[in-house]
Amino acid sequence: MVFQRLPSPTTPAPEEAAATQTTAEDSEIKKVVWHADFADPRRFSAMLTSINNMVTTFQNDLVDYDVRIVFVSHGIRFLTDDKLVGTPFAEDAALAKRRTNLTDRLRSLQEVQEVKLELCDITRKAIGLPPEKLMPGVKSVLSGVVRITELQHQGFAYLKVE
């Protein structure tokens, strides 16, 4: 998401102007990749809360950002309403209870906060899940771990909720 600073209605004193000058570091896009490879809905909820807090802070500070979640392995559970029966990622009671809330929060991050969602296609193909069963807007990447590495080489900070 890109924000633009508007000029101040008053001209600051010279010492204030020096103190408020934007540095090159301040004006750079903040780039963060979150790694979601776990099955626990409570952990996923904590991650969504952290991401929401992060992007809200960036927005309040008028900071441009590019935040992505790369889903690998068990993380696929959070990108589909399919119960994934017969797979290692099958829905359990904990996920069934929280699925609607988690899906709504994830969609809000994606649609309102412009957080990008990327899924490891190796995982999807391994369980035979058709792409049309994924929530809209999920980008498939050949390998999730390779994608995370690529993003880190592009300057993305790596975060994972433990």
mmCIF file of C-alpha atoms in Angstrom:
data_model
loop_
_atom_site.group_PDB
_atom_site.id
_atom_site.type_symbol
_atom_site.label_atom_id
_atom_site.label_comp_id
_atom_site.label_asym_id
_atom_site.label_seq_id
_atom_site.Cartn_x
_atom_site.Cartn_y
_atom_site.Cartn_z
ATOM 1 C CA MET A 1 0.000 0.000 0.000
ATOM 2 C CA VAL A 2 1.382 3.440 -0.889
ATOM 3 C CA PHE A 3 0.787 6.602 1.125
ATOM 4 C CA GLN A 4 1.792 10.138 0.338
ATOM 5 C CA ARG A 5 2.749 12.720 2.932
ATOM 6 C CA LEU A 6 0.904 15.991 2.523
ATOM 7 C CA PRO A 7 2.754 19.272 3.073
ATOM 8 C CA SER A 8 2.340 20.895 6.469
ATOM 9 C CA PRO A 9 0.104 23.991 6.542
ATOM 10 C CA THR A 10 2.820 25.902 8.401
ATOM 11 C CA THR A 11 6.504 26.180 7.716
ATOM 12 C CA PRO A 12 8.565 24.826 10.634
ATOM 13 C CA ALA A 13 11.454 26.722 12.171
ATOM 14 C CA PRO A 14 14.852 25.692 10.701
ATOM 15 C CA GLU A 15 15.753 23.532 13.703
ATOM 16 C CA GLU A 16 12.344 21.827 13.504
ATOM 17 C CA ALA A 17 12.745 21.311 9.774
ATOM 18 C CA ALA A 18 16.058 19.539 10.324
ATOM 19 C CA ALA A 19 14.512 17.330 12.991
ATOM 20 C CA THR A 20 11.534 16.392 10.819
ATOM 21 C CA GLN A 21 13.365 15.728 7.568
ATOM 22 C CA THR A 22 12.610 12.316 6.171
ATOM 23 C CA THR A 23 15.661 10.137 5.772
ATOM 24 C CA ALA A 24 16.074 7.735 2.860
ATOM 25 C CA GLU A 25 15.490 4.886 5.301
ATOM 26 C CA ASP A 26 12.187 6.405 6.469
ATOM 27 C CA SER A 27 10.886 6.745 2.914
ATOM 28 C CA GLU A 28 11.682 3.184 1.836
ATOM 29 C CA ILE A 29 8.959 0.605 1.487
ATOM 30 C CA LYS A 30 8.837 -1.667 4.535
ATOM 31 C CA LYS A 31 8.952 -5.244 3.239
ATOM 32 C CA VAL A 32 7.996 -8.199 5.427
ATOM 33 C CA VAL A 33 7.338 -11.874 4.666
ATOM 34 C CA TRP A 34 5.487 -14.024 7.206
ATOM 35 C CA HIS A 35 5.972 -17.803 7.081
ATOM 36 C CA ALA A 36 2.830 -19.895 7.764
ATOM 37 C CA ASP A 37 3.618 -23.629 7.808
ATOM 38 C CA PHE A 38 1.719 -24.693 10.924
ATOM 39 C CA ALA A 39 -1.717 -26.175 11.680
ATOM 40 C CA ASP A 40 -2.614 -24.533 15.001
ATOM 41 C CA PRO A 41 -5.543 -22.086 14.629
ATOM 42 C CA ARG A 42 -4.539 -20.220 17.828
ATOM 43 C CA ARG A 43 -1.067 -19.652 16.429
ATOM 44 C CA PHE A 44 -2.561 -18.521 13.104
ATOM 45 C CA SER A 45 -4.860 -16.134 14.971
ATOM 46 C CA ALA A 46 -1.856 -14.675 16.815
ATOM 47 C CA MET A 47 -0.076 -14.213 13.488
ATOM 48 C CA LEU A 48 -3.085 -12.409 11.982
ATOM 49 C CA THR A 49 -3.220 -10.108 15.011
ATOM 50 C CA SER A 50 0.490 -9.299 14.661
ATOM 51 C CA ILE A 51 0.137 -8.619 10.935
ATOM 52 C CA ASN A 52 -2.881 -6.385 11.508
ATOM 53 C CA ASN A 53 -0.994 -4.447 14.198
ATOM 54 C CA MET A 54 1.993 -4.098 11.871
ATOM 55 C CA VAL A 55 0.107 -2.772 8.854
ATOM 56 C CA THR A 56 -2.064 -0.505 11.016
ATOM 57 C CA THR A 57 1.112 1.025 12.468
ATOM 58 C CA PHE A 58 2.585 1.437 8.981
ATOM 59 C CA GLN A 59 -0.622 3.131 7.810
ATOM 60 C CA ASN A 60 -0.823 5.432 10.833
ATOM 61 C CA ASP A 61 2.805 6.435 10.266
ATOM 62 C CA LEU A 62 2.143 6.922 6.520
ATOM 63 C CA VAL A 63 4.766 4.295 5.717
ATOM 64 C CA ASP A 64 4.606 2.410 2.425
ATOM 65 C CA TYR A 65 4.663 -1.349 2.872
ATOM 66 C CA ASP A 66 4.659 -4.694 1.105
ATOM 67 C CA VAL A 67 3.581 -7.444 3.503
ATOM 68 C CA ARG A 68 3.187 -11.035 2.350
ATOM 69 C CA ILE A 69 2.260 -14.342 3.902
ATOM 70 C CA VAL A 70 3.797 -17.430 2.309
ATOM 71 C CA PHE A 71 1.828 -20.585 3.141
ATOM 72 C CA VAL A 72 3.647 -23.924 3.120
ATOM 73 C CA SER A 73 2.613 -27.396 4.307
ATOM 74 C CA HIS A 74 -0.071 -27.219 7.041
ATOM 75 C CA GLY A 75 -0.616 -23.524 6.298
ATOM 76 C CA ILE A 76 -2.776 -24.533 3.326
ATOM 77 C CA ARG A 77 -5.573 -25.286 5.819
ATOM 78 C CA PHE A 78 -6.197 -21.561 6.216
ATOM 79 C CA LEU A 79 -6.582 -20.839 2.489
ATOM 80 C CA THR A 80 -9.513 -23.109 1.664
ATOM 81 C CA ASP A 81 -12.936 -24.056 3.001
ATOM 82 C CA ASP A 82 -12.261 -27.619 1.867
ATOM 83 C CA LYS A 83 -11.963 -29.903 4.884
ATOM 84 C CA LEU A 84 -8.963 -31.647 3.248
ATOM 85 C CA VAL A 85 -10.228 -35.057 4.401
ATOM 86 C CA GLY A 86 -7.719 -37.835 3.842
ATOM 87 C CA THR A 87 -4.736 -35.486 3.811
ATOM 88 C CA PRO A 88 -2.187 -34.697 6.536
ATOM 89 C CA PHE A 89 -3.821 -31.242 6.708
ATOM 90 C CA ALA A 90 -7.415 -32.366 7.425
ATOM 91 C CA GLU A 91 -9.665 -30.039 9.386
ATOM 92 C CA ASP A 92 -9.865 -30.826 13.099
ATOM 93 C CA ALA A 93 -12.342 -29.599 15.727
ATOM 94 C CA ALA A 94 -10.171 -26.607 16.673
ATOM 95 C CA LEU A 95 -10.039 -25.359 13.080
ATOM 96 C CA ALA A 96 -13.723 -26.091 12.421
ATOM 97 C CA LYS A 97 -14.643 -23.946 15.434
ATOM 98 C CA ARG A 98 -12.507 -20.956 14.351
ATOM 99 C CA ARG A 99 -12.477 -21.234 10.552
ATOM 100 C CA THR A 100 -15.068 -18.524 9.799
ATOM 101 C CA ASN A 101 -13.397 -15.982 12.080
ATOM 102 C CA LEU A 102 -9.907 -16.746 10.763
ATOM 103 C CA THR A 103 -11.043 -16.631 7.131
ATOM 104 C CA ASP A 104 -12.808 -13.292 7.652
ATOM 105 C CA ARG A 105 -9.727 -11.791 9.296
ATOM 106 C CA LEU A 106 -7.413 -13.113 6.578
ATOM 107 C CA ARG A 107 -9.689 -11.750 3.838
ATOM 108 C CA SER A 108 -9.757 -8.371 5.555
ATOM 109 C CA LEU A 109 -5.958 -8.265 5.655
ATOM 110 C CA GLN A 110 -5.877 -9.219 1.985
ATOM 111 C CA GLU A 111 -8.642 -6.946 0.689
ATOM 112 C CA VAL A 112 -8.468 -3.931 3.007
ATOM 113 C CA GLN A 113 -4.821 -3.906 4.120
ATOM 114 C CA GLU A 114 -3.449 -5.259 0.802
ATOM 115 C CA VAL A 115 -1.479 -8.085 2.406
ATOM 116 C CA LYS A 116 -0.454 -10.534 -0.337
ATOM 117 C CA LEU A 117 -1.072 -14.271 0.063
ATOM 118 C CA GLU A 118 1.207 -16.811 -1.617
ATOM 119 C CA LEU A 119 0.901 -20.610 -1.486
ATOM 120 C CA CYS A 120 3.479 -23.307 -2.132
ATOM 121 C CA ASP A 121 2.221 -25.157 -5.206
ATOM 122 C CA ILE A 122 4.180 -28.259 -4.191
ATOM 123 C CA THR A 123 1.917 -28.506 -1.130
ATOM 124 C CA ARG A 124 -1.278 -27.928 -3.134
ATOM 125 C CA LYS A 125 -0.375 -30.504 -5.780
ATOM 126 C CA ALA A 126 0.739 -33.074 -3.177
ATOM 127 C CA ILE A 127 -2.800 -33.248 -1.791
ATOM 128 C CA GLY A 128 -4.573 -32.829 -5.132
ATOM 129 C CA LEU A 129 -6.408 -29.632 -4.185
ATOM 130 C CA PRO A 130 -7.712 -27.860 -7.305
ATOM 131 C CA PRO A 131 -6.671 -24.173 -7.513
ATOM 132 C CA GLU A 132 -10.331 -23.096 -7.667
ATOM 133 C CA LYS A 133 -10.810 -24.381 -4.098
ATOM 134 C CA LEU A 134 -8.425 -21.724 -2.770
ATOM 135 C CA MET A 135 -9.742 -18.396 -1.552
ATOM 136 C CA PRO A 136 -9.665 -15.725 -4.283
ATOM 137 C CA GLY A 137 -6.470 -13.754 -4.730
ATOM 138 C CA VAL A 138 -4.047 -16.418 -3.524
ATOM 139 C CA LYS A 139 -0.972 -16.519 -5.745
ATOM 140 C CA SER A 140 0.621 -19.910 -6.349
ATOM 141 C CA VAL A 141 4.400 -20.073 -6.163
ATOM 142 C CA LEU A 142 6.386 -23.102 -7.282
ATOM 143 C CA SER A 143 8.059 -23.658 -3.900
ATOM 144 C CA GLY A 144 7.161 -21.803 -0.723
ATOM 145 C CA VAL A 145 10.597 -22.056 0.852
ATOM 146 C CA VAL A 146 12.274 -20.931 -2.360
ATOM 147 C CA ARG A 147 9.849 -17.992 -2.504
ATOM 148 C CA ILE A 148 10.699 -16.985 1.061
ATOM 149 C CA THR A 149 14.396 -17.102 0.157
ATOM 150 C CA GLU A 150 13.784 -14.962 -2.949
ATOM 151 C CA LEU A 151 11.890 -12.389 -0.907
ATOM 152 C CA GLN A 152 14.647 -12.272 1.712
ATOM 153 C CA HIS A 153 17.176 -11.611 -1.058
ATOM 154 C CA GLN A 154 14.919 -8.732 -2.170
ATOM 155 C CA GLY A 155 15.216 -7.171 1.286
ATOM 156 C CA PHE A 156 12.118 -8.591 2.978
ATOM 157 C CA ALA A 157 12.339 -9.133 6.728
ATOM 158 C CA TYR A 158 11.392 -12.700 7.742
ATOM 159 C CA LEU A 159 8.894 -13.265 10.551
ATOM 160 C CA LYS A 160 7.285 -16.411 11.923
ATOM 161 C CA VAL A 161 5.012 -16.809 14.924
ATOM 162 C CA GLU A 162 6.272 -19.560 17.221
#
